[in-house]
């Protein structure tokens, strides 16, 4: 099986325009691997950090970015189930998905139902699993609770708002003023994140405190997120967007944040602070980690299929135009996820 693959290469810490398009021969799948033809991939916050060289554990340059993918199996390696060929799956790759074809371990494949199209499934792969796990596995917010979602117009945020509303939870969502209509349509009460009194506005809306805050920003503001919680409330931190443009050691902001969360957790006030790490537990037991991923994505895709959850697709670009997709994502002018599809 000798076919070619078209892929986008991140050669170093470059502007989006510095991404390179490359064509090469595709390696044959090894034992336990499949060839996945990319039907949709996307731009996540990770790629925005990776191109600056500031993502927590990115590989050395050059490499092919692409955190997750939805695709169709076109070939299988030795001792791999041939019945997989022709079926559609999602996979979380961390890197490598900005390509027309890629090799994926068969154990990492998560089924995508026929009634959900590839772009919709891609939009909720990492974002949907992240939102589901933070809401239902980490914070365990009950119906009738109130939560705050920072960046409620983003890929994870917009999914989190919809999952929470479906579960009977009240949502306050931060976003720039231009996205307030979108946030309202998703079912949340919007607050302008550019307002210097943002946290006071949230307190006015929830004077008794909230059950959970989902904070992807980190930095100094995380202290204020912690203060919003009522007794028994949970802070779920899942990123350090505040330091995205900082030069220097990419691990430092994360380590500082870990220290802060650990200190808060030791306080005797019934509140808890967690750092959500998508990959947590994979090294310890890959099989149970993957089973949990598949279970949670299946729940999310079921909600997409029945119309409860509407994936927020901001724009769609063909693979050779990945630089424009990345530029648009970094402009922070859009709501939802930017999806990359094969060349027309």
Short mmCIF file of the C-alpha atoms (twelve columns), coordinates in Angstrom:
data_MODEL
# 
_entry.id   MODEL 
# 
loop_
_atom_site.group_PDB 
_atom_site.id 
_atom_site.type_symbol 
_atom_site.label_atom_id 
_atom_site.label_alt_id 
_atom_site.label_comp_id 
_atom_site.label_asym_id 
_atom_site.label_seq_id 
_atom_site.Cartn_x 
_atom_site.Cartn_y 
_atom_site.Cartn_z 
_atom_site.pdbx_PDB_model_num 
ATOM 1   C CA . UNK A 1   0.000   0.000  0.000  1 
ATOM 2   C CA . UNK A 2   1.880   3.055  -1.232 1 
ATOM 3   C CA . UNK A 3   -0.101  6.265  -1.168 1 
ATOM 4   C CA . UNK A 4   0.892   9.838  -0.464 1 
ATOM 5   C CA . UNK A 5   -0.032  12.079 2.422  1 
ATOM 6   C CA . UNK A 6   -0.390  15.865 2.340  1 
ATOM 7   C CA . UNK A 7   0.390   17.450 5.683  1 
ATOM 8   C CA . UNK A 8   0.993   20.779 7.372  1 
ATOM 9   C CA . UNK A 9   4.358   21.130 9.108  1 
ATOM 10  C CA . UNK A 10  5.154   23.533 11.945 1 
ATOM 11  C CA . UNK A 11  8.872   24.136 11.266 1 
ATOM 12  C CA . UNK A 12  9.635   26.243 14.345 1 
ATOM 13  C CA . UNK A 13  8.293   29.162 16.390 1 
ATOM 14  C CA . UNK A 14  6.782   30.968 13.386 1 
ATOM 15  C CA . UNK A 15  3.778   33.149 12.585 1 
ATOM 16  C CA . UNK A 16  0.825   31.208 11.099 1 
ATOM 17  C CA . UNK A 17  2.026   32.178 7.614  1 
ATOM 18  C CA . UNK A 18  5.218   30.194 8.322  1 
ATOM 19  C CA . UNK A 19  3.391   26.829 8.298  1 
ATOM 20  C CA . UNK A 20  4.642   24.567 5.478  1 
ATOM 21  C CA . UNK A 21  2.680   22.261 3.179  1 
ATOM 22  C CA . UNK A 22  4.447   18.957 2.477  1 
ATOM 23  C CA . UNK A 23  3.643   15.840 0.466  1 
ATOM 24  C CA . UNK A 24  5.378   12.542 1.207  1 
ATOM 25  C CA . UNK A 25  4.830   8.803  0.927  1 
ATOM 26  C CA . UNK A 26  2.560   7.395  3.608  1 
ATOM 27  C CA . UNK A 27  4.109   4.645  5.720  1 
ATOM 28  C CA . UNK A 28  2.335   1.286  5.826  1 
ATOM 29  C CA . UNK A 29  0.366   0.688  9.034  1 
ATOM 30  C CA . UNK A 30  2.195   -1.468 11.591 1 
ATOM 31  C CA . UNK A 31  0.626   -4.222 13.700 1 
ATOM 32  C CA . UNK A 32  -2.368  -2.772 15.576 1 
ATOM 33  C CA . UNK A 33  -2.480  0.387  13.442 1 
ATOM 34  C CA . UNK A 34  -4.908  1.755  10.858 1 
ATOM 35  C CA . UNK A 35  -4.688  4.368  8.127  1 
ATOM 36  C CA . UNK A 36  -7.258  7.063  8.821  1 
ATOM 37  C CA . UNK A 37  -8.282  9.338  5.953  1 
ATOM 38  C CA . UNK A 38  -8.915  12.726 7.563  1 
ATOM 39  C CA . UNK A 39  -12.527 13.898 7.131  1 
ATOM 40  C CA . UNK A 40  -12.197 16.773 9.622  1 
ATOM 41  C CA . UNK A 41  -9.650  18.117 12.078 1 
ATOM 42  C CA . UNK A 42  -9.501  21.504 13.729 1 
ATOM 43  C CA . UNK A 43  -7.661  24.336 15.431 1 
ATOM 44  C CA . UNK A 44  -7.481  24.141 19.210 1 
ATOM 45  C CA . UNK A 45  -5.825  26.401 21.739 1 
ATOM 46  C CA . UNK A 46  -2.941  23.913 21.890 1 
ATOM 47  C CA . UNK A 47  -1.805  24.696 18.324 1 
ATOM 48  C CA . UNK A 48  -1.839  28.409 19.099 1 
ATOM 49  C CA . UNK A 49  0.585   27.736 21.952 1 
ATOM 50  C CA . UNK A 50  2.628   25.145 20.039 1 
ATOM 51  C CA . UNK A 51  3.512   27.528 17.216 1 
ATOM 52  C CA . UNK A 52  5.083   29.796 19.833 1 
ATOM 53  C CA . UNK A 53  6.859   26.845 21.443 1 
ATOM 54  C CA . UNK A 54  4.971   27.384 24.722 1 
ATOM 55  C CA . UNK A 55  2.714   24.318 24.948 1 
ATOM 56  C CA . UNK A 56  3.429   22.326 28.109 1 
ATOM 57  C CA . UNK A 57  4.832   19.132 26.558 1 
ATOM 58  C CA . UNK A 58  4.987   19.683 22.802 1 
ATOM 59  C CA . UNK A 59  7.452   17.703 20.668 1 
ATOM 60  C CA . UNK A 60  10.584  19.348 19.252 1 
ATOM 61  C CA . UNK A 61  10.187  21.230 15.932 1 
ATOM 62  C CA . UNK A 62  9.509   20.402 13.145 1 
ATOM 63  C CA . UNK A 63  6.281   18.426 13.541 1 
ATOM 64  C CA . UNK A 64  2.745   18.144 12.179 1 
ATOM 65  C CA . UNK A 65  0.178   19.762 14.511 1 
ATOM 66  C CA . UNK A 66  -3.415  18.587 14.965 1 
ATOM 67  C CA . UNK A 67  -4.882  17.622 18.322 1 
ATOM 68  C CA . UNK A 68  -7.823  15.507 17.207 1 
ATOM 69  C CA . UNK A 69  -9.371  14.087 14.070 1 
ATOM 70  C CA . UNK A 70  -12.472 12.455 12.623 1 
ATOM 71  C CA . UNK A 71  -11.773 10.168 9.706  1 
ATOM 72  C CA . UNK A 72  -12.522 6.995  7.784  1 
ATOM 73  C CA . UNK A 73  -10.349 3.879  8.023  1 
ATOM 74  C CA . UNK A 74  -8.906  3.039  4.597  1 
ATOM 75  C CA . UNK A 75  -6.439  0.267  5.532  1 
ATOM 76  C CA . UNK A 76  -5.347  -1.796 8.538  1 
ATOM 77  C CA . UNK A 77  -2.012  -3.223 9.630  1 
ATOM 78  C CA . UNK A 78  -1.183  -6.853 10.415 1 
ATOM 79  C CA . UNK A 79  -3.339  -8.564 13.070 1 
ATOM 80  C CA . UNK A 80  -5.798  -5.636 13.002 1 
ATOM 81  C CA . UNK A 81  -9.551  -6.106 12.479 1 
ATOM 82  C CA . UNK A 82  -10.248 -5.720 8.732  1 
ATOM 83  C CA . UNK A 83  -13.898 -4.885 9.567  1 
ATOM 84  C CA . UNK A 84  -12.697 -1.408 10.597 1 
ATOM 85  C CA . UNK A 85  -12.155 -0.461 6.936  1 
ATOM 86  C CA . UNK A 86  -14.788 1.956  5.664  1 
ATOM 87  C CA . UNK A 87  -15.977 2.959  9.147  1 
ATOM 88  C CA . UNK A 88  -15.726 6.449  10.659 1 
ATOM 89  C CA . UNK A 89  -14.013 7.182  13.941 1 
ATOM 90  C CA . UNK A 90  -12.697 10.019 16.077 1 
ATOM 91  C CA . UNK A 91  -9.247  9.929  17.657 1 
ATOM 92  C CA . UNK A 92  -7.269  12.220 19.930 1 
ATOM 93  C CA . UNK A 93  -3.724  12.539 18.618 1 
ATOM 94  C CA . UNK A 94  -2.228  15.636 20.377 1 
ATOM 95  C CA . UNK A 95  -0.157  16.142 17.192 1 
ATOM 96  C CA . UNK A 96  -0.252  14.813 13.643 1 
ATOM 97  C CA . UNK A 97  -3.880  15.362 12.597 1 
ATOM 98  C CA . UNK A 98  -3.312  18.249 10.150 1 
ATOM 99  C CA . UNK A 99  -2.785  15.710 7.392  1 
ATOM 100 C CA . UNK A 100 -4.808  14.078 4.620  1 
ATOM 101 C CA . UNK A 101 -4.022  10.622 6.080  1 
ATOM 102 C CA . UNK A 102 -2.461  9.498  9.330  1 
ATOM 103 C CA . UNK A 103 -1.532  6.325  11.169 1 
ATOM 104 C CA . UNK A 104 -3.517  5.733  14.357 1 
ATOM 105 C CA . UNK A 105 -3.447  2.873  16.863 1 
ATOM 106 C CA . UNK A 106 -6.703  0.930  16.495 1 
ATOM 107 C CA . UNK A 107 -7.220  0.993  20.284 1 
ATOM 108 C CA . UNK A 108 -7.497  4.812  20.124 1 
ATOM 109 C CA . UNK A 109 -10.455 4.812  17.710 1 
ATOM 110 C CA . UNK A 110 -13.822 6.073  19.039 1 
ATOM 111 C CA . UNK A 111 -16.897 5.344  16.894 1 
ATOM 112 C CA . UNK A 112 -18.805 8.223  15.282 1 
ATOM 113 C CA . UNK A 113 -22.469 7.531  14.432 1 
ATOM 114 C CA . UNK A 114 -23.460 7.874  10.762 1 
ATOM 115 C CA . UNK A 115 -26.033 10.568 11.512 1 
ATOM 116 C CA . UNK A 116 -23.401 12.987 12.877 1 
ATOM 117 C CA . UNK A 117 -21.355 14.651 10.148 1 
ATOM 118 C CA . UNK A 118 -17.580 14.768 10.381 1 
ATOM 119 C CA . UNK A 119 -17.231 18.521 11.069 1 
ATOM 120 C CA . UNK A 120 -19.823 18.366 13.857 1 
ATOM 121 C CA . UNK A 121 -18.137 15.313 15.413 1 
ATOM 122 C CA . UNK A 122 -14.704 16.977 15.168 1 
ATOM 123 C CA . UNK A 123 -16.011 20.087 16.923 1 
ATOM 124 C CA . UNK A 124 -17.000 18.058 19.995 1 
ATOM 125 C CA . UNK A 125 -14.193 15.474 20.124 1 
ATOM 126 C CA . UNK A 126 -11.682 17.041 22.525 1 
ATOM 127 C CA . UNK A 127 -13.994 19.963 23.391 1 
ATOM 128 C CA . UNK A 128 -16.946 17.709 24.161 1 
ATOM 129 C CA . UNK A 129 -14.977 15.173 26.192 1 
ATOM 130 C CA . UNK A 130 -13.297 18.026 28.113 1 
ATOM 131 C CA . UNK A 131 -16.593 19.779 28.865 1 
ATOM 132 C CA . UNK A 132 -18.382 16.536 29.819 1 
ATOM 133 C CA . UNK A 133 -15.618 15.339 32.126 1 
ATOM 134 C CA . UNK A 134 -15.140 18.705 33.855 1 
ATOM 135 C CA . UNK A 135 -18.872 19.109 34.471 1 
ATOM 136 C CA . UNK A 136 -19.842 15.533 35.347 1 
ATOM 137 C CA . UNK A 137 -16.651 13.796 36.510 1 
ATOM 138 C CA . UNK A 138 -14.674 16.605 38.200 1 
ATOM 139 C CA . UNK A 139 -17.128 19.242 39.468 1 
ATOM 140 C CA . UNK A 140 -20.148 16.874 39.628 1 
ATOM 141 C CA . UNK A 141 -22.539 19.825 39.532 1 
ATOM 142 C CA . UNK A 142 -26.099 18.810 40.324 1 
ATOM 143 C CA . UNK A 143 -29.301 20.018 38.620 1 
ATOM 144 C CA . UNK A 144 -30.371 23.357 40.105 1 
ATOM 145 C CA . UNK A 145 -26.761 24.493 40.602 1 
ATOM 146 C CA . UNK A 146 -25.135 27.628 39.159 1 
ATOM 147 C CA . UNK A 147 -21.799 27.720 37.352 1 
ATOM 148 C CA . UNK A 148 -19.520 30.294 35.737 1 
ATOM 149 C CA . UNK A 149 -17.922 29.480 32.377 1 
ATOM 150 C CA . UNK A 150 -15.074 31.768 31.317 1 
ATOM 151 C CA . UNK A 151 -14.908 32.075 27.521 1 
ATOM 152 C CA . UNK A 152 -18.457 30.838 27.001 1 
ATOM 153 C CA . UNK A 153 -18.229 31.490 23.251 1 
ATOM 154 C CA . UNK A 154 -15.160 29.264 22.724 1 
ATOM 155 C CA . UNK A 155 -14.966 25.641 21.651 1 
ATOM 156 C CA . UNK A 156 -14.978 24.137 25.146 1 
ATOM 157 C CA . UNK A 157 -17.016 26.975 26.681 1 
ATOM 158 C CA . UNK A 158 -19.926 26.804 24.222 1 
ATOM 159 C CA . UNK A 159 -20.126 23.029 24.656 1 
ATOM 160 C CA . UNK A 160 -19.956 23.318 28.441 1 
ATOM 161 C CA . UNK A 161 -22.797 25.869 28.486 1 
ATOM 162 C CA . UNK A 162 -25.064 23.568 26.451 1 
ATOM 163 C CA . UNK A 163 -24.251 20.446 28.494 1 
ATOM 164 C CA . UNK A 164 -24.912 22.347 31.725 1 
ATOM 165 C CA . UNK A 165 -28.229 23.773 30.514 1 
ATOM 166 C CA . UNK A 166 -29.280 20.271 29.397 1 
ATOM 167 C CA . UNK A 167 -28.494 19.051 32.939 1 
ATOM 168 C CA . UNK A 168 -30.690 21.751 34.521 1 
ATOM 169 C CA . UNK A 169 -27.810 23.997 35.647 1 
ATOM 170 C CA . UNK A 170 -27.861 27.821 35.518 1 
ATOM 171 C CA . UNK A 171 -24.898 29.300 33.623 1 
ATOM 172 C CA . UNK A 172 -23.174 32.686 33.746 1 
ATOM 173 C CA . UNK A 173 -20.802 32.948 30.777 1 
ATOM 174 C CA . UNK A 174 -18.061 35.477 30.079 1 
ATOM 175 C CA . UNK A 175 -17.388 36.670 26.524 1 
ATOM 176 C CA . UNK A 176 -16.657 39.902 24.679 1 
ATOM 177 C CA . UNK A 177 -19.741 42.031 23.994 1 
ATOM 178 C CA . UNK A 178 -19.861 40.979 20.324 1 
ATOM 179 C CA . UNK A 179 -20.557 37.373 21.384 1 
ATOM 180 C CA . UNK A 180 -23.258 38.088 23.981 1 
ATOM 181 C CA . UNK A 181 -26.098 37.240 21.594 1 
ATOM 182 C CA . UNK A 182 -24.500 33.834 20.902 1 
ATOM 183 C CA . UNK A 183 -23.978 33.191 24.620 1 
ATOM 184 C CA . UNK A 184 -27.640 34.077 25.336 1 
ATOM 185 C CA . UNK A 185 -28.819 31.767 22.543 1 
ATOM 186 C CA . UNK A 186 -26.806 28.936 24.115 1 
ATOM 187 C CA . UNK A 187 -28.755 29.521 27.342 1 
ATOM 188 C CA . UNK A 188 -26.289 31.449 29.526 1 
ATOM 189 C CA . UNK A 189 -26.347 34.941 31.028 1 
ATOM 190 C CA . UNK A 190 -23.456 36.846 29.399 1 
ATOM 191 C CA . UNK A 191 -20.947 39.059 31.229 1 
ATOM 192 C CA . UNK A 192 -18.330 41.115 29.365 1 
ATOM 193 C CA . UNK A 193 -14.878 39.722 30.110 1 
ATOM 194 C CA . UNK A 194 -13.353 43.092 29.106 1 
ATOM 195 C CA . UNK A 195 -15.270 44.832 31.907 1 
ATOM 196 C CA . UNK A 196 -12.762 45.642 34.706 1 
ATOM 197 C CA . UNK A 197 -15.607 44.917 37.168 1 
ATOM 198 C CA . UNK A 198 -16.415 41.532 35.584 1 
ATOM 199 C CA . UNK A 199 -16.152 39.612 38.862 1 
ATOM 200 C CA . UNK A 200 -18.389 42.161 40.662 1 
ATOM 201 C CA . UNK A 201 -20.996 41.737 37.898 1 
ATOM 202 C CA . UNK A 202 -20.901 37.958 38.391 1 
ATOM 203 C CA . UNK A 203 -21.331 38.420 42.164 1 
ATOM 204 C CA . UNK A 204 -24.420 40.573 41.527 1 
ATOM 205 C CA . UNK A 205 -25.880 37.708 39.455 1 
ATOM 206 C CA . UNK A 206 -24.976 35.061 42.068 1 
ATOM 207 C CA . UNK A 207 -24.758 36.809 45.455 1 
ATOM 208 C CA . UNK A 208 -24.624 33.514 47.385 1 
ATOM 209 C CA . UNK A 209 -21.685 32.222 45.340 1 
ATOM 210 C CA . UNK A 210 -21.608 29.583 42.624 1 
ATOM 211 C CA . UNK A 211 -21.221 25.799 42.592 1 
ATOM 212 C CA . UNK A 212 -18.364 25.747 40.082 1 
ATOM 213 C CA . UNK A 213 -16.137 28.012 38.021 1 
ATOM 214 C CA . UNK A 214 -14.499 26.685 34.829 1 
ATOM 215 C CA . UNK A 215 -11.384 28.777 34.202 1 
ATOM 216 C CA . UNK A 216 -9.083  28.289 31.180 1 
ATOM 217 C CA . UNK A 217 -7.317  31.622 31.702 1 
ATOM 218 C CA . UNK A 218 -5.159  31.055 34.788 1 
ATOM 219 C CA . UNK A 219 -2.874  33.948 35.734 1 
ATOM 220 C CA . UNK A 220 -3.781  36.446 38.466 1 
ATOM 221 C CA . UNK A 221 -7.551  36.223 37.742 1 
ATOM 222 C CA . UNK A 222 -7.764  32.644 39.011 1 
ATOM 223 C CA . UNK A 223 -7.748  34.064 42.563 1 
ATOM 224 C CA . UNK A 224 -10.987 35.934 41.761 1 
ATOM 225 C CA . UNK A 225 -12.500 32.773 40.252 1 
ATOM 226 C CA . UNK A 226 -11.789 30.991 43.548 1 
ATOM 227 C CA . UNK A 227 -13.492 33.812 45.496 1 
ATOM 228 C CA . UNK A 228 -16.742 33.332 43.518 1 
ATOM 229 C CA . UNK A 229 -17.336 29.859 44.959 1 
ATOM 230 C CA . UNK A 230 -19.836 29.157 47.670 1 
ATOM 231 C CA . UNK A 231 -18.928 26.730 50.452 1 
ATOM 232 C CA . UNK A 232 -18.642 23.288 48.848 1 
ATOM 233 C CA . UNK A 233 -18.003 24.828 45.423 1 
ATOM 234 C CA . UNK A 234 -15.378 23.645 42.931 1 
ATOM 235 C CA . UNK A 235 -12.863 25.556 40.844 1 
ATOM 236 C CA . UNK A 236 -11.890 23.669 37.693 1 
ATOM 237 C CA . UNK A 237 -8.831  25.217 36.076 1 
ATOM 238 C CA . UNK A 238 -7.968  23.835 32.655 1 
ATOM 239 C CA . UNK A 239 -5.454  26.157 31.056 1 
ATOM 240 C CA . UNK A 240 -3.137  29.144 31.291 1 
ATOM 241 C CA . UNK A 241 -4.352  31.320 28.411 1 
ATOM 242 C CA . UNK A 242 -3.236  34.416 30.333 1 
ATOM 243 C CA . UNK A 243 0.401   33.476 29.684 1 
ATOM 244 C CA . UNK A 244 -0.090  32.462 26.019 1 
ATOM 245 C CA . UNK A 245 2.134   35.269 24.708 1 
ATOM 246 C CA . UNK A 246 4.739   35.146 27.474 1 
ATOM 247 C CA . UNK A 247 8.311   34.316 26.532 1 
ATOM 248 C CA . UNK A 248 10.382  31.887 28.569 1 
ATOM 249 C CA . UNK A 249 9.735   28.583 30.306 1 
ATOM 250 C CA . UNK A 250 6.349   27.251 29.147 1 
ATOM 251 C CA . UNK A 251 6.052   25.025 32.238 1 
ATOM 252 C CA . UNK A 252 6.405   27.843 34.765 1 
ATOM 253 C CA . UNK A 253 2.825   29.268 34.587 1 
ATOM 254 C CA . UNK A 254 1.414   25.733 34.921 1 
ATOM 255 C CA . UNK A 255 3.638   24.861 37.890 1 
ATOM 256 C CA . UNK A 256 2.749   28.157 39.609 1 
ATOM 257 C CA . UNK A 257 -0.929  27.386 39.079 1 
ATOM 258 C CA . UNK A 258 -0.523  23.852 40.505 1 
ATOM 259 C CA . UNK A 259 1.065   25.335 43.634 1 
ATOM 260 C CA . UNK A 260 -1.758  27.798 44.098 1 
ATOM 261 C CA . UNK A 261 -4.499  25.167 43.629 1 
ATOM 262 C CA . UNK A 262 -2.771  22.814 46.100 1 
ATOM 263 C CA . UNK A 263 -2.598  25.586 48.722 1 
ATOM 264 C CA . UNK A 264 -6.309  26.372 48.321 1 
ATOM 265 C CA . UNK A 265 -7.236  22.701 48.575 1 
ATOM 266 C CA . UNK A 266 -5.601  22.539 51.998 1 
ATOM 267 C CA . UNK A 267 -7.887  25.274 53.405 1 
ATOM 268 C CA . UNK A 268 -10.688 24.081 55.731 1 
ATOM 269 C CA . UNK A 269 -13.549 25.832 53.896 1 
ATOM 270 C CA . UNK A 270 -15.177 22.956 52.017 1 
ATOM 271 C CA . UNK A 271 -14.189 24.379 48.636 1 
ATOM 272 C CA . UNK A 272 -11.995 22.431 46.211 1 
ATOM 273 C CA . UNK A 273 -9.672  23.339 43.353 1 
ATOM 274 C CA . UNK A 274 -8.724  21.004 40.504 1 
ATOM 275 C CA . UNK A 275 -6.533  21.236 37.432 1 
ATOM 276 C CA . UNK A 276 -8.225  19.294 34.663 1 
ATOM 277 C CA . UNK A 277 -5.691  17.483 32.494 1 
ATOM 278 C CA . UNK A 278 -7.224  15.725 29.502 1 
ATOM 279 C CA . UNK A 279 -4.390  13.154 29.451 1 
ATOM 280 C CA . UNK A 280 -4.419  12.358 33.166 1 
ATOM 281 C CA . UNK A 281 -4.343  8.621  33.813 1 
ATOM 282 C CA . UNK A 282 -3.295  7.585  30.303 1 
ATOM 283 C CA . UNK A 283 0.242   6.576  31.319 1 
ATOM 284 C CA . UNK A 284 -1.012  4.698  34.361 1 
ATOM 285 C CA . UNK A 285 -3.651  2.676  32.519 1 
ATOM 286 C CA . UNK A 286 -4.180  3.380  28.851 1 
ATOM 287 C CA . UNK A 287 -7.082  0.928  28.510 1 
ATOM 288 C CA . UNK A 288 -9.244  2.449  31.263 1 
ATOM 289 C CA . UNK A 289 -8.364  6.014  30.130 1 
ATOM 290 C CA . UNK A 290 -9.430  5.198  26.572 1 
ATOM 291 C CA . UNK A 291 -12.603 3.442  27.781 1 
ATOM 292 C CA . UNK A 292 -13.572 6.587  29.717 1 
ATOM 293 C CA . UNK A 293 -12.862 8.775  26.660 1 
ATOM 294 C CA . UNK A 294 -15.014 6.577  24.432 1 
ATOM 295 C CA . UNK A 295 -17.860 6.460  26.972 1 
ATOM 296 C CA . UNK A 296 -17.927 10.236 27.363 1 
ATOM 297 C CA . UNK A 297 -17.627 11.032 23.653 1 
ATOM 298 C CA . UNK A 298 -20.453 8.540  22.976 1 
ATOM 299 C CA . UNK A 299 -22.684 10.476 25.421 1 
ATOM 300 C CA . UNK A 300 -21.783 13.785 23.768 1 
ATOM 301 C CA . UNK A 301 -22.328 12.488 20.209 1 
ATOM 302 C CA . UNK A 302 -25.715 11.090 21.256 1 
ATOM 303 C CA . UNK A 303 -26.721 14.620 22.321 1 
ATOM 304 C CA . UNK A 304 -25.460 15.990 18.985 1 
ATOM 305 C CA . UNK A 305 -27.420 13.325 17.072 1 
ATOM 306 C CA . UNK A 306 -30.678 14.125 18.859 1 
ATOM 307 C CA . UNK A 307 -30.287 17.908 18.458 1 
ATOM 308 C CA . UNK A 308 -29.750 18.683 22.171 1 
ATOM 309 C CA . UNK A 309 -26.168 19.837 21.589 1 
ATOM 310 C CA . UNK A 310 -25.360 22.061 18.606 1 
ATOM 311 C CA . UNK A 311 -21.643 22.051 17.746 1 
ATOM 312 C CA . UNK A 312 -20.510 25.653 17.296 1 
ATOM 313 C CA . UNK A 313 -18.534 25.687 14.039 1 
ATOM 314 C CA . UNK A 314 -16.973 29.112 13.508 1 
ATOM 315 C CA . UNK A 315 -15.534 28.472 10.031 1 
ATOM 316 C CA . UNK A 316 -14.271 25.686 7.780  1 
ATOM 317 C CA . UNK A 317 -10.999 25.741 5.823  1 
ATOM 318 C CA . UNK A 318 -9.382  23.242 3.435  1 
ATOM 319 C CA . UNK A 319 -6.157  21.657 4.723  1 
ATOM 320 C CA . UNK A 320 -3.764  23.670 2.476  1 
ATOM 321 C CA . UNK A 321 -5.218  26.838 4.013  1 
ATOM 322 C CA . UNK A 322 -4.394  25.835 7.615  1 
ATOM 323 C CA . UNK A 323 -2.421  29.079 8.083  1 
ATOM 324 C CA . UNK A 324 -5.613  31.129 7.559  1 
ATOM 325 C CA . UNK A 325 -7.500  28.824 9.936  1 
ATOM 326 C CA . UNK A 326 -4.860  29.350 12.633 1 
ATOM 327 C CA . UNK A 327 -4.789  33.144 12.064 1 
ATOM 328 C CA . UNK A 328 -8.562  33.360 12.414 1 
ATOM 329 C CA . UNK A 329 -8.502  31.266 15.605 1 
ATOM 330 C CA . UNK A 330 -5.876  33.569 17.093 1 
ATOM 331 C CA . UNK A 331 -7.851  36.713 16.170 1 
ATOM 332 C CA . UNK A 332 -10.367 35.861 18.924 1 
ATOM 333 C CA . UNK A 333 -13.149 37.310 16.748 1 
ATOM 334 C CA . UNK A 334 -15.153 34.110 16.269 1 
ATOM 335 C CA . UNK A 335 -17.454 31.940 18.352 1 
ATOM 336 C CA . UNK A 336 -16.924 28.183 18.356 1 
ATOM 337 C CA . UNK A 337 -14.317 25.972 16.682 1 
ATOM 338 C CA . UNK A 338 -12.493 26.388 13.405 1 
ATOM 339 C CA . UNK A 339 -12.583 23.138 11.455 1 
ATOM 340 C CA . UNK A 340 -10.087 21.958 8.812  1 
ATOM 341 C CA . UNK A 341 -11.353 19.612 6.091  1 
ATOM 342 C CA . UNK A 342 -9.642  17.818 3.171  1 
ATOM 343 C CA . UNK A 343 -8.757  19.710 0.023  1 
ATOM 344 C CA . UNK A 344 -11.863 20.304 -2.084 1 
# 
